[in-house]
JSON list of C-alpha atoms in Angstrom, two decimals:
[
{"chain": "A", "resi": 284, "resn": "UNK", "atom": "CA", "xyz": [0.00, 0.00, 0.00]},
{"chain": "A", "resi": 285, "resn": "UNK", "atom": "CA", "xyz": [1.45, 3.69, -0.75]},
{"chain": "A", "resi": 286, "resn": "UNK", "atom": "CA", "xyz": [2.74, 5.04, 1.95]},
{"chain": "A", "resi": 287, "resn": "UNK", "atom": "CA", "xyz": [2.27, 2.18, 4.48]},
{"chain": "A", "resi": 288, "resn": "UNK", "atom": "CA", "xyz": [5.37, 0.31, 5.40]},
{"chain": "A", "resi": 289, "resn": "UNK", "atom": "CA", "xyz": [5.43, -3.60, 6.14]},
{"chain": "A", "resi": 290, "resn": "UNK", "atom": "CA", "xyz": [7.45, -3.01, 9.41]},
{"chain": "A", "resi": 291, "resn": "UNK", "atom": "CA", "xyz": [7.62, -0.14, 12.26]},
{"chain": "A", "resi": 292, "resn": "UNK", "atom": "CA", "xyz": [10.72, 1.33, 11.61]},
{"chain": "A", "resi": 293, "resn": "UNK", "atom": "CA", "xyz": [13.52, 0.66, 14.57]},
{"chain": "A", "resi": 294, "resn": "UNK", "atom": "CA", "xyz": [15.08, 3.54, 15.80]},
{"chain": "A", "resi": 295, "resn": "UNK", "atom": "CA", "xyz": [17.56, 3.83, 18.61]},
{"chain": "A", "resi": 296, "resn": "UNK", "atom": "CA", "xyz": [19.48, 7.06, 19.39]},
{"chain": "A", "resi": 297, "resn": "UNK", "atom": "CA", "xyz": [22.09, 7.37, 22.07]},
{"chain": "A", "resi": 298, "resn": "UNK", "atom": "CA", "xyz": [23.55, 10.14, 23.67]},
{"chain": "A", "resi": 299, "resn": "UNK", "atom": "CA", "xyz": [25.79, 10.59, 25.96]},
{"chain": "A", "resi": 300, "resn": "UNK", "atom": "CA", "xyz": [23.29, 9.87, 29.26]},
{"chain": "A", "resi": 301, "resn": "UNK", "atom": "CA", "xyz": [20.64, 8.43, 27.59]},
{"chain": "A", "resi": 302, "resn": "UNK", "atom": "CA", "xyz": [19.18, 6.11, 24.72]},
{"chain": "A", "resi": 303, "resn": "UNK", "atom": "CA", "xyz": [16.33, 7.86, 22.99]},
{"chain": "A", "resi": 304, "resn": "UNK", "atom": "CA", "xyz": [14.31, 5.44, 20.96]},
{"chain": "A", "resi": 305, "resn": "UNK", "atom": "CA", "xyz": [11.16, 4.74, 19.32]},
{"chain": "A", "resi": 306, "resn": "UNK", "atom": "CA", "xyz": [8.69, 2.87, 21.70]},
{"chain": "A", "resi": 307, "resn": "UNK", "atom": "CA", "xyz": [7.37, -0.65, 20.47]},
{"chain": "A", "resi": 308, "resn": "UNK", "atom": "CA", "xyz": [4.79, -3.25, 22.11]},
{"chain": "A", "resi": 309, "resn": "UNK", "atom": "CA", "xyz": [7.20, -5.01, 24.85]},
{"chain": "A", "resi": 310, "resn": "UNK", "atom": "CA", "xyz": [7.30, -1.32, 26.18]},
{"chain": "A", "resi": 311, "resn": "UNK", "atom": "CA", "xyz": [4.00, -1.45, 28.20]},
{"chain": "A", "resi": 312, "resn": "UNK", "atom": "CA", "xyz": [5.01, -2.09, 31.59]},
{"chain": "A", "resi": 313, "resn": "UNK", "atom": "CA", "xyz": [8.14, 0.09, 31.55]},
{"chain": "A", "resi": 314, "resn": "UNK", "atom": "CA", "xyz": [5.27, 3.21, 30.40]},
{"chain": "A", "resi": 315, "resn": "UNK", "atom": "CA", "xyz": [3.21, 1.82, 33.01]},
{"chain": "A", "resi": 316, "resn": "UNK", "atom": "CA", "xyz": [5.75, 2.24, 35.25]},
{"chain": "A", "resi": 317, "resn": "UNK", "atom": "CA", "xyz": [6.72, 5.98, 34.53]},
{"chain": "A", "resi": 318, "resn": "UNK", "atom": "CA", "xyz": [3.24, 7.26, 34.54]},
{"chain": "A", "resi": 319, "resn": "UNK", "atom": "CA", "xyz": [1.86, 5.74, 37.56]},
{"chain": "A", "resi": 320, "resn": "UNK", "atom": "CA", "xyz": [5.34, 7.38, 38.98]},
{"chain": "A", "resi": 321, "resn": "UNK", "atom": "CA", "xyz": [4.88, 10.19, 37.50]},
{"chain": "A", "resi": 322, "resn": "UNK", "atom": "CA", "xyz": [1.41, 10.67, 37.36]},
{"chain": "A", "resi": 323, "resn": "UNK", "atom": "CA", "xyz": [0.50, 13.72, 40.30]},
{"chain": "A", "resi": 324, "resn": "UNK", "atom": "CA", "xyz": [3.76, 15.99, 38.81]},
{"chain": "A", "resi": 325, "resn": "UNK", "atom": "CA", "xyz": [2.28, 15.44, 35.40]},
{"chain": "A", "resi": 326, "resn": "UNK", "atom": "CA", "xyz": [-0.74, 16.19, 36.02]},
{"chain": "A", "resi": 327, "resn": "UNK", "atom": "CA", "xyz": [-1.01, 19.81, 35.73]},
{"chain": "A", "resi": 328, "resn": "UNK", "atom": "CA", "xyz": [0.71, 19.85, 32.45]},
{"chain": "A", "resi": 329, "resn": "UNK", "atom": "CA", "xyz": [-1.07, 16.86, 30.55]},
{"chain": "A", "resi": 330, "resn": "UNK", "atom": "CA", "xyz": [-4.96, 16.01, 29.60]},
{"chain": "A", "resi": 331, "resn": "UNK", "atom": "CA", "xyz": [-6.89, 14.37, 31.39]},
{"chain": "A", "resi": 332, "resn": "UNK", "atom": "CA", "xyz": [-5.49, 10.32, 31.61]},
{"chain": "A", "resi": 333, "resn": "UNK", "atom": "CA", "xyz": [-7.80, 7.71, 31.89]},
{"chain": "A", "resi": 334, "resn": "UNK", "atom": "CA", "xyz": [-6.32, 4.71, 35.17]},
{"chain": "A", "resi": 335, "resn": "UNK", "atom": "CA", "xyz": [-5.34, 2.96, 31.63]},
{"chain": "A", "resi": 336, "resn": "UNK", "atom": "CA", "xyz": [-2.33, 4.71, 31.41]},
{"chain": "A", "resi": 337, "resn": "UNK", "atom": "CA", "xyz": [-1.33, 3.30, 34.52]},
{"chain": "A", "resi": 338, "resn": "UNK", "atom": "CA", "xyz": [-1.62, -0.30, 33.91]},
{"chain": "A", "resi": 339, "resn": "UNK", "atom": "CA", "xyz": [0.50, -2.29, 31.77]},
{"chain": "A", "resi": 340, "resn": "UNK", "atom": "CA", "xyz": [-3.07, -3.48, 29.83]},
{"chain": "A", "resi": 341, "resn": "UNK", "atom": "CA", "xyz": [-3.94, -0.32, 28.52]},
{"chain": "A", "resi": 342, "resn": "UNK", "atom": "CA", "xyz": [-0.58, 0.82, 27.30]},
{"chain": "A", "resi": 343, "resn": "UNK", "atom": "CA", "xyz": [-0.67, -2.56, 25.36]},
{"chain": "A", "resi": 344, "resn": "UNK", "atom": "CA", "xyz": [-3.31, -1.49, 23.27]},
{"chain": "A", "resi": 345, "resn": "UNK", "atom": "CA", "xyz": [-2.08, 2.04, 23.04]},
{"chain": "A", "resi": 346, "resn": "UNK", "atom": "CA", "xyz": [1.10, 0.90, 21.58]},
{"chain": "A", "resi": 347, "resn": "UNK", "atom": "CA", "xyz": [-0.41, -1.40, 18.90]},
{"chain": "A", "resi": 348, "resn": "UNK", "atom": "CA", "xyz": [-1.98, 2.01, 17.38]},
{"chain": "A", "resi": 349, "resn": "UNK", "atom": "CA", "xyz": [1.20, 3.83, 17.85]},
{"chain": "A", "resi": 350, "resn": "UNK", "atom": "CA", "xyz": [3.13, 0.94, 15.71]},
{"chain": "A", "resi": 351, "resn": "UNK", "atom": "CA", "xyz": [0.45, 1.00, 13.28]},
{"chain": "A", "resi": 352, "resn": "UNK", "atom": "CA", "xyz": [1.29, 5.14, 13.02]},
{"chain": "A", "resi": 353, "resn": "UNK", "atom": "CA", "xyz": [5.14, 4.12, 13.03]},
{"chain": "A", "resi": 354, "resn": "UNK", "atom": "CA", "xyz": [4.15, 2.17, 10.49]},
{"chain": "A", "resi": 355, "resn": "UNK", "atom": "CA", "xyz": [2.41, 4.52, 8.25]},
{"chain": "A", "resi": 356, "resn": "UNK", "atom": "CA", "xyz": [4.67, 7.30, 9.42]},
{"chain": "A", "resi": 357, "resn": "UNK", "atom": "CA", "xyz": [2.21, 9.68, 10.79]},
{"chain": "A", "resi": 358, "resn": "UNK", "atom": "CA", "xyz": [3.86, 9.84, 14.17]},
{"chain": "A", "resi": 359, "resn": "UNK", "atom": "CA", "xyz": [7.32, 8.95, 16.28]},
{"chain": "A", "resi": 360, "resn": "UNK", "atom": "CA", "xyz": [6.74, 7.98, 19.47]},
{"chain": "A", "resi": 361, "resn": "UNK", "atom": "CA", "xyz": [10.24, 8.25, 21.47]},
{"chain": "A", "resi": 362, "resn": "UNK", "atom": "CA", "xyz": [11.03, 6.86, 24.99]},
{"chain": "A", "resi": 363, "resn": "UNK", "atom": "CA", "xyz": [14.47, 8.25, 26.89]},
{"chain": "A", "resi": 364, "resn": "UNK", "atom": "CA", "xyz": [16.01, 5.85, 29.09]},
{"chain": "A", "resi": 365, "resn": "UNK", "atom": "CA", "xyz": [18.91, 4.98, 30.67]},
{"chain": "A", "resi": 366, "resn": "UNK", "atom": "CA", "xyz": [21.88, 3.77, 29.11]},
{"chain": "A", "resi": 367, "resn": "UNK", "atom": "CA", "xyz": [21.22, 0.28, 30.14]},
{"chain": "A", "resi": 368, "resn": "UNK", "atom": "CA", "xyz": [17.44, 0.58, 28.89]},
{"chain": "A", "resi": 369, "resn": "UNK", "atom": "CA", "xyz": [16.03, -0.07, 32.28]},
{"chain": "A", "resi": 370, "resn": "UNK", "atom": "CA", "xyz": [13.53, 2.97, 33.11]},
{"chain": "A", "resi": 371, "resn": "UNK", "atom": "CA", "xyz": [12.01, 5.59, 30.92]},
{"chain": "A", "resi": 372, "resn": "UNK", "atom": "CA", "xyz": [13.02, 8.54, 32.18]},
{"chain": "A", "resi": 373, "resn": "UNK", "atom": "CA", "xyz": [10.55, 10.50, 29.95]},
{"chain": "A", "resi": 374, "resn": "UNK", "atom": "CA", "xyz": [8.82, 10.67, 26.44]},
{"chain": "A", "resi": 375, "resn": "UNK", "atom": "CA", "xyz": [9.27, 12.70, 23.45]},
{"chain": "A", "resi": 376, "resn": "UNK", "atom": "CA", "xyz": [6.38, 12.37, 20.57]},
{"chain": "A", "resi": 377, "resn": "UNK", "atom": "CA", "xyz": [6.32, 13.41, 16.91]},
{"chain": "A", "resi": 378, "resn": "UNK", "atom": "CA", "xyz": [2.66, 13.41, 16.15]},
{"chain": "A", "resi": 379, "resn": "UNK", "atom": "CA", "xyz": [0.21, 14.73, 12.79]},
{"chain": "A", "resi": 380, "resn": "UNK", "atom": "CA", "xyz": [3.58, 14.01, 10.30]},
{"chain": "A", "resi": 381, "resn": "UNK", "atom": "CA", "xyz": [2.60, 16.02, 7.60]},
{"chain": "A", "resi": 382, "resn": "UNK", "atom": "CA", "xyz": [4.56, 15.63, 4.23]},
{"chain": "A", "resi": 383, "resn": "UNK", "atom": "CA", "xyz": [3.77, 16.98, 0.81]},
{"chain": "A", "resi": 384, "resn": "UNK", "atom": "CA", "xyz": [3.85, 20.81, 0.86]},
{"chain": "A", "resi": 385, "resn": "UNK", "atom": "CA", "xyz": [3.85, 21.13, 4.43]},
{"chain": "A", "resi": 386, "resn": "UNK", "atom": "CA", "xyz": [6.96, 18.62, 5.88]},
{"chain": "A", "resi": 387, "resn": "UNK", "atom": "CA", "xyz": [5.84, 19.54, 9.41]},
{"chain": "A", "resi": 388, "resn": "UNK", "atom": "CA", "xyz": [4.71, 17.74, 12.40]},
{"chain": "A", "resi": 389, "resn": "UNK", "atom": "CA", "xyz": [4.16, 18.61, 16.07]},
{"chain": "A", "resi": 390, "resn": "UNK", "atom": "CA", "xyz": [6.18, 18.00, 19.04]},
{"chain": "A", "resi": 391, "resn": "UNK", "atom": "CA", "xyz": [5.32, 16.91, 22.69]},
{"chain": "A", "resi": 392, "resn": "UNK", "atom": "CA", "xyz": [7.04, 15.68, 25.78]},
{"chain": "A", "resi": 393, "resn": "UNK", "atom": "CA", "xyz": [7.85, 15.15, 29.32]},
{"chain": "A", "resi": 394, "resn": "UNK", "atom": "CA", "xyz": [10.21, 14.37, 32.04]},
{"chain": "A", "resi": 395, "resn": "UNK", "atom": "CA", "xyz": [9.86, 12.24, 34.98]},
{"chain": "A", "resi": 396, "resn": "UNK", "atom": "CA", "xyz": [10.52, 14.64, 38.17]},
{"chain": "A", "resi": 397, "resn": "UNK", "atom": "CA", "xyz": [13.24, 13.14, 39.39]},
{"chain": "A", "resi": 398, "resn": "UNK", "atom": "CA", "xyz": [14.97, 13.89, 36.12]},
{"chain": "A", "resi": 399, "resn": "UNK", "atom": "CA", "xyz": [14.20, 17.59, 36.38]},
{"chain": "A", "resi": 400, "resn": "UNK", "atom": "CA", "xyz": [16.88, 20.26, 36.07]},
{"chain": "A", "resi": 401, "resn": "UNK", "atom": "CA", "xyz": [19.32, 17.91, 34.60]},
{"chain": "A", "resi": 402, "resn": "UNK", "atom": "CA", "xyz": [19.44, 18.67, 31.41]},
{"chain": "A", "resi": 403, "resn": "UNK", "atom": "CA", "xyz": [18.32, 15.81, 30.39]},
{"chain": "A", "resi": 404, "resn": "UNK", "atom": "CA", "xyz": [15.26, 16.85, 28.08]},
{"chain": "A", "resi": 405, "resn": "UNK", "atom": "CA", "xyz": [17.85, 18.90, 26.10]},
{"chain": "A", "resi": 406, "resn": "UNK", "atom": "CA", "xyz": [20.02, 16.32, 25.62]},
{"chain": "A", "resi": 407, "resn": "UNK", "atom": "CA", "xyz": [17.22, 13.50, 24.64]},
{"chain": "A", "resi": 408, "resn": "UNK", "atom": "CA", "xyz": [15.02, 16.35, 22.19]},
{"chain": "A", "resi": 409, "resn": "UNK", "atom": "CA", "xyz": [18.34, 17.39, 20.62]},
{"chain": "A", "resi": 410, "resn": "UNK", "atom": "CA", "xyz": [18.95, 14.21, 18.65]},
{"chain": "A", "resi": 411, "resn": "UNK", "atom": "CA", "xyz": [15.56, 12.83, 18.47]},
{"chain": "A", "resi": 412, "resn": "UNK", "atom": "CA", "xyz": [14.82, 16.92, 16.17]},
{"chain": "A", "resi": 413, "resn": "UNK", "atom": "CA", "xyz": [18.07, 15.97, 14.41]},
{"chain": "A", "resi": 414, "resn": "UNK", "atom": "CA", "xyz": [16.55, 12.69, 13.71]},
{"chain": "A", "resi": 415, "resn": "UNK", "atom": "CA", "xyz": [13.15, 13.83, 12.44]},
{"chain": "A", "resi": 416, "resn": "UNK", "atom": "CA", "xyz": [14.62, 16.97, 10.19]},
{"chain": "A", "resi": 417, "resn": "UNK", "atom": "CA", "xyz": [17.31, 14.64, 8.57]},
{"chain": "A", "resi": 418, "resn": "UNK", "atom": "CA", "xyz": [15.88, 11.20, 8.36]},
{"chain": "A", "resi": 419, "resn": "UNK", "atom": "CA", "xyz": [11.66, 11.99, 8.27]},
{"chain": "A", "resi": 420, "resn": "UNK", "atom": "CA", "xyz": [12.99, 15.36, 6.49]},
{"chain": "A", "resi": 421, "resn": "UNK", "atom": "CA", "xyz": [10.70, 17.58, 8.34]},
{"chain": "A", "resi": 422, "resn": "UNK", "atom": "CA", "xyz": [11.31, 21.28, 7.66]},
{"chain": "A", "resi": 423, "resn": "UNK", "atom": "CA", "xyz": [9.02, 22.15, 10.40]},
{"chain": "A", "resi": 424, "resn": "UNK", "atom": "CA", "xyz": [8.65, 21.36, 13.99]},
{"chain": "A", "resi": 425, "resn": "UNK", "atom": "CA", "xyz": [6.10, 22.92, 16.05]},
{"chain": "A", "resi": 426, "resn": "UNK", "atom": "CA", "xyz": [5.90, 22.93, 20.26]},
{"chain": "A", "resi": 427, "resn": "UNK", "atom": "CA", "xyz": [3.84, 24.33, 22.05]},
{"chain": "A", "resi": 428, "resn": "UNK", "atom": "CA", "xyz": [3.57, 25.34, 25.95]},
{"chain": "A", "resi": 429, "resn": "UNK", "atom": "CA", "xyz": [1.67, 27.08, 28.70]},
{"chain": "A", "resi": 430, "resn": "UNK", "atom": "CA", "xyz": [2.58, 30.18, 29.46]},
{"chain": "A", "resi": 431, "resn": "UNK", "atom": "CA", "xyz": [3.34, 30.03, 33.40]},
{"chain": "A", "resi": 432, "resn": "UNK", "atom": "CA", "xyz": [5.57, 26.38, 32.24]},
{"chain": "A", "resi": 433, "resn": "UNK", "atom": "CA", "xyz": [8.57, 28.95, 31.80]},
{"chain": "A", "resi": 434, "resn": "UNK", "atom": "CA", "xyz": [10.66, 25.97, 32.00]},
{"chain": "A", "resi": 435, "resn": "UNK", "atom": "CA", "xyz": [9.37, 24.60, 29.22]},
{"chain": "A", "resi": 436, "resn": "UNK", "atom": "CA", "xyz": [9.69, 27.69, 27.10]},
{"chain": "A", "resi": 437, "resn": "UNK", "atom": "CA", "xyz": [13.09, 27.98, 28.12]},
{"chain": "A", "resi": 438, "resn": "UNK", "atom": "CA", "xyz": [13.70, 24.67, 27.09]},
{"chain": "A", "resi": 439, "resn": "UNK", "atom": "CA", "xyz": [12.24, 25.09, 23.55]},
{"chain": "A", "resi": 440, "resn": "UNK", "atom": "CA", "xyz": [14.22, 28.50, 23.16]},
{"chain": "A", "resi": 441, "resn": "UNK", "atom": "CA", "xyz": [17.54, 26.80, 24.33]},
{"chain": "A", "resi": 442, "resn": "UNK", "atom": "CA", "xyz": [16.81, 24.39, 21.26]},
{"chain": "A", "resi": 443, "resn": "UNK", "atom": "CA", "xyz": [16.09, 26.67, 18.88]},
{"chain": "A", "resi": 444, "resn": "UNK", "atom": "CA", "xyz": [12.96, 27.12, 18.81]},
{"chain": "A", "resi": 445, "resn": "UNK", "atom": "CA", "xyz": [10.59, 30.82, 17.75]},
{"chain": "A", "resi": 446, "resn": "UNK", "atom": "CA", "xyz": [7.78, 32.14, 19.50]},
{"chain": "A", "resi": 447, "resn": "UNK", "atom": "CA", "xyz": [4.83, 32.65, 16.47]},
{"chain": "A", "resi": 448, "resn": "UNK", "atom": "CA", "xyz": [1.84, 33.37, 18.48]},
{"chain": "A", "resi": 449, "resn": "UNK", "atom": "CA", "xyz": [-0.69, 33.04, 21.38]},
{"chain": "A", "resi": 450, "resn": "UNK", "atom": "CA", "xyz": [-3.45, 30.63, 21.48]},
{"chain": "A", "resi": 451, "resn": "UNK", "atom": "CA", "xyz": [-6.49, 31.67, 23.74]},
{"chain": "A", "resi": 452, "resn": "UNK", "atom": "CA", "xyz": [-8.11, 28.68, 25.01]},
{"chain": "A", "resi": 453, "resn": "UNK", "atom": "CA", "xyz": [-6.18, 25.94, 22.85]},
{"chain": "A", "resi": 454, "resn": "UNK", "atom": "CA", "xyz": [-6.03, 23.02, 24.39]},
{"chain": "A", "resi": 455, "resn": "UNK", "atom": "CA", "xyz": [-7.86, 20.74, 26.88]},
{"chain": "A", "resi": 456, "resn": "UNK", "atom": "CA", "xyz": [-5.25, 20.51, 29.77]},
{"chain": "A", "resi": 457, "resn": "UNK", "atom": "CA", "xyz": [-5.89, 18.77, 33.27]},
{"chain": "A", "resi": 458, "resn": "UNK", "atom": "CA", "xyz": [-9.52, 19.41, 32.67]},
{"chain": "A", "resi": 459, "resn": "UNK", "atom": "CA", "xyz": [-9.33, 22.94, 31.57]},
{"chain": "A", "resi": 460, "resn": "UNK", "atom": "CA", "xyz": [-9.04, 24.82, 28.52]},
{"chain": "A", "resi": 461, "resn": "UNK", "atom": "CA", "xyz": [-5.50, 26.80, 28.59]},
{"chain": "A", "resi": 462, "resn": "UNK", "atom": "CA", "xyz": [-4.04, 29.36, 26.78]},
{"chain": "A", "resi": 463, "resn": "UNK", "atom": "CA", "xyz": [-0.86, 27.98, 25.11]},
{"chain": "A", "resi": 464, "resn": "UNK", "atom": "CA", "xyz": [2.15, 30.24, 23.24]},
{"chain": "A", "resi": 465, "resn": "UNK", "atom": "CA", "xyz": [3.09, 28.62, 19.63]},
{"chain": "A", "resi": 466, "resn": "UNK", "atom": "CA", "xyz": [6.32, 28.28, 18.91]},
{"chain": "A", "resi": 467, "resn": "UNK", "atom": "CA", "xyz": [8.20, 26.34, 15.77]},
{"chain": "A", "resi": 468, "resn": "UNK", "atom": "CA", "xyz": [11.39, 25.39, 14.35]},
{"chain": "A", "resi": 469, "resn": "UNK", "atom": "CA", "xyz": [12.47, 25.04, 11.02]},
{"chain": "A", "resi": 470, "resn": "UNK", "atom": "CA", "xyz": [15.08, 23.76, 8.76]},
{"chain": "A", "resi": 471, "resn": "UNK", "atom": "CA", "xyz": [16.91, 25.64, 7.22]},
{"chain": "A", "resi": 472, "resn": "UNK", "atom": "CA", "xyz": [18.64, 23.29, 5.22]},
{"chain": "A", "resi": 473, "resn": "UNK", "atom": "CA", "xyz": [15.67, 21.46, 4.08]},
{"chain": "A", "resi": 474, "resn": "UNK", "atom": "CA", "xyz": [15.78, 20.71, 0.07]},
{"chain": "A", "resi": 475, "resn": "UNK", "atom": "CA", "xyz": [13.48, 18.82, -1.65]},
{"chain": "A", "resi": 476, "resn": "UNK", "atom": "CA", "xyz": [14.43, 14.95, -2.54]},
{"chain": "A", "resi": 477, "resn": "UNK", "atom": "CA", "xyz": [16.20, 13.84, -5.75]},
{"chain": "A", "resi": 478, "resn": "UNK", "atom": "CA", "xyz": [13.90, 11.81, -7.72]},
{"chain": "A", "resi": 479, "resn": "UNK", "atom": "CA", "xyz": [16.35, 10.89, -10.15]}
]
């Protein structure tokens, strides 16, 4: 089928602290594990979860539809662990993989509290962008984040990324609509593929 690959693409980035790769099925507990950890930090800062994305169970069928979008490249799920591929420490998702004229997609993530202030996030969203602009060759990356999560904006700024506007009211978040600043980055050395 056009489009559709046979097999989820296996991806597996290290760094110099972590391994940053893309999720797959045998994943559910370790997901599990991070959210249920995880889950009163995150809170403020995520929609609304469902006690499904605390159980093993539920991630399992979660992650079948996220290899199915691997598959069809529509989204990039990323997990960053340890170096030893133990615990996630957080997530980092590619998701709505546009191609044709656009060559965009949007970018979301989070980091397990103990992990905070260690650079870590940096360090994990730095090669998984890398990956996305030069092997999914998207020319544009958009993020974007609450305005009191300054940490988060910092973040995005540190990596590159421009503030393009204000959202009133744009997304659903803890059970309440929030205001959200855009923000993007694009490549500038995009050019289109050789088709020769």
């Amino acid at each position: 089928m056009f489009g559709y690959r046979s097999a989820a693409p296996k991806v597996r980035l290290s760094t110099d602290r972590l391994v940053v790769r893309l999720v797959h099925e045998r994943d559910a507990w370790r997901l599990a594990d991070y959210y249920t950890e995880n889950r009163a930090f995150l809170k403020p800062w995520e929609p609304v979860r469902d006690e499904s994305h605390c159980y093993p169970s539920g991630w399992q069928a979660r992650l079948g539809l996220i290899t199915d979008m691997h598959k069809q490249g529509s989204a990039f799920y990323f997990i960053v662990m340890d170096p030893e591929e133990k615990e996630v420490r957080g997530v980092a998702n590619f998701s709505n993989v546009l191609r044709g004229s656009f060559h965009a997609c949007y970018l979301g993530y989070s980091l397990g509290e103990k992990w905070q202030g260690q650079g870590m996030m940096f360090e994990a969203l730095q090669t998984a962008i890398r990956y996305m602009q030069r092997q999914q060759r998207m020319h544009r990356i958009m993020a974007n984040y609450m305005p009191h999560n300054q940490r988060s904006g910092s973040l995005l700024a540190r990596l590159g990324f421009e503030k393009e506007g204000y959202a009133k009211d744009y997304l659903l978040i803890d059970g309440r609509w929030q205001d959200h600043v855009l923000t993007a980055l694009t490549c500038q050395a995009w050019t289109p593929e050789r088709r020769d």
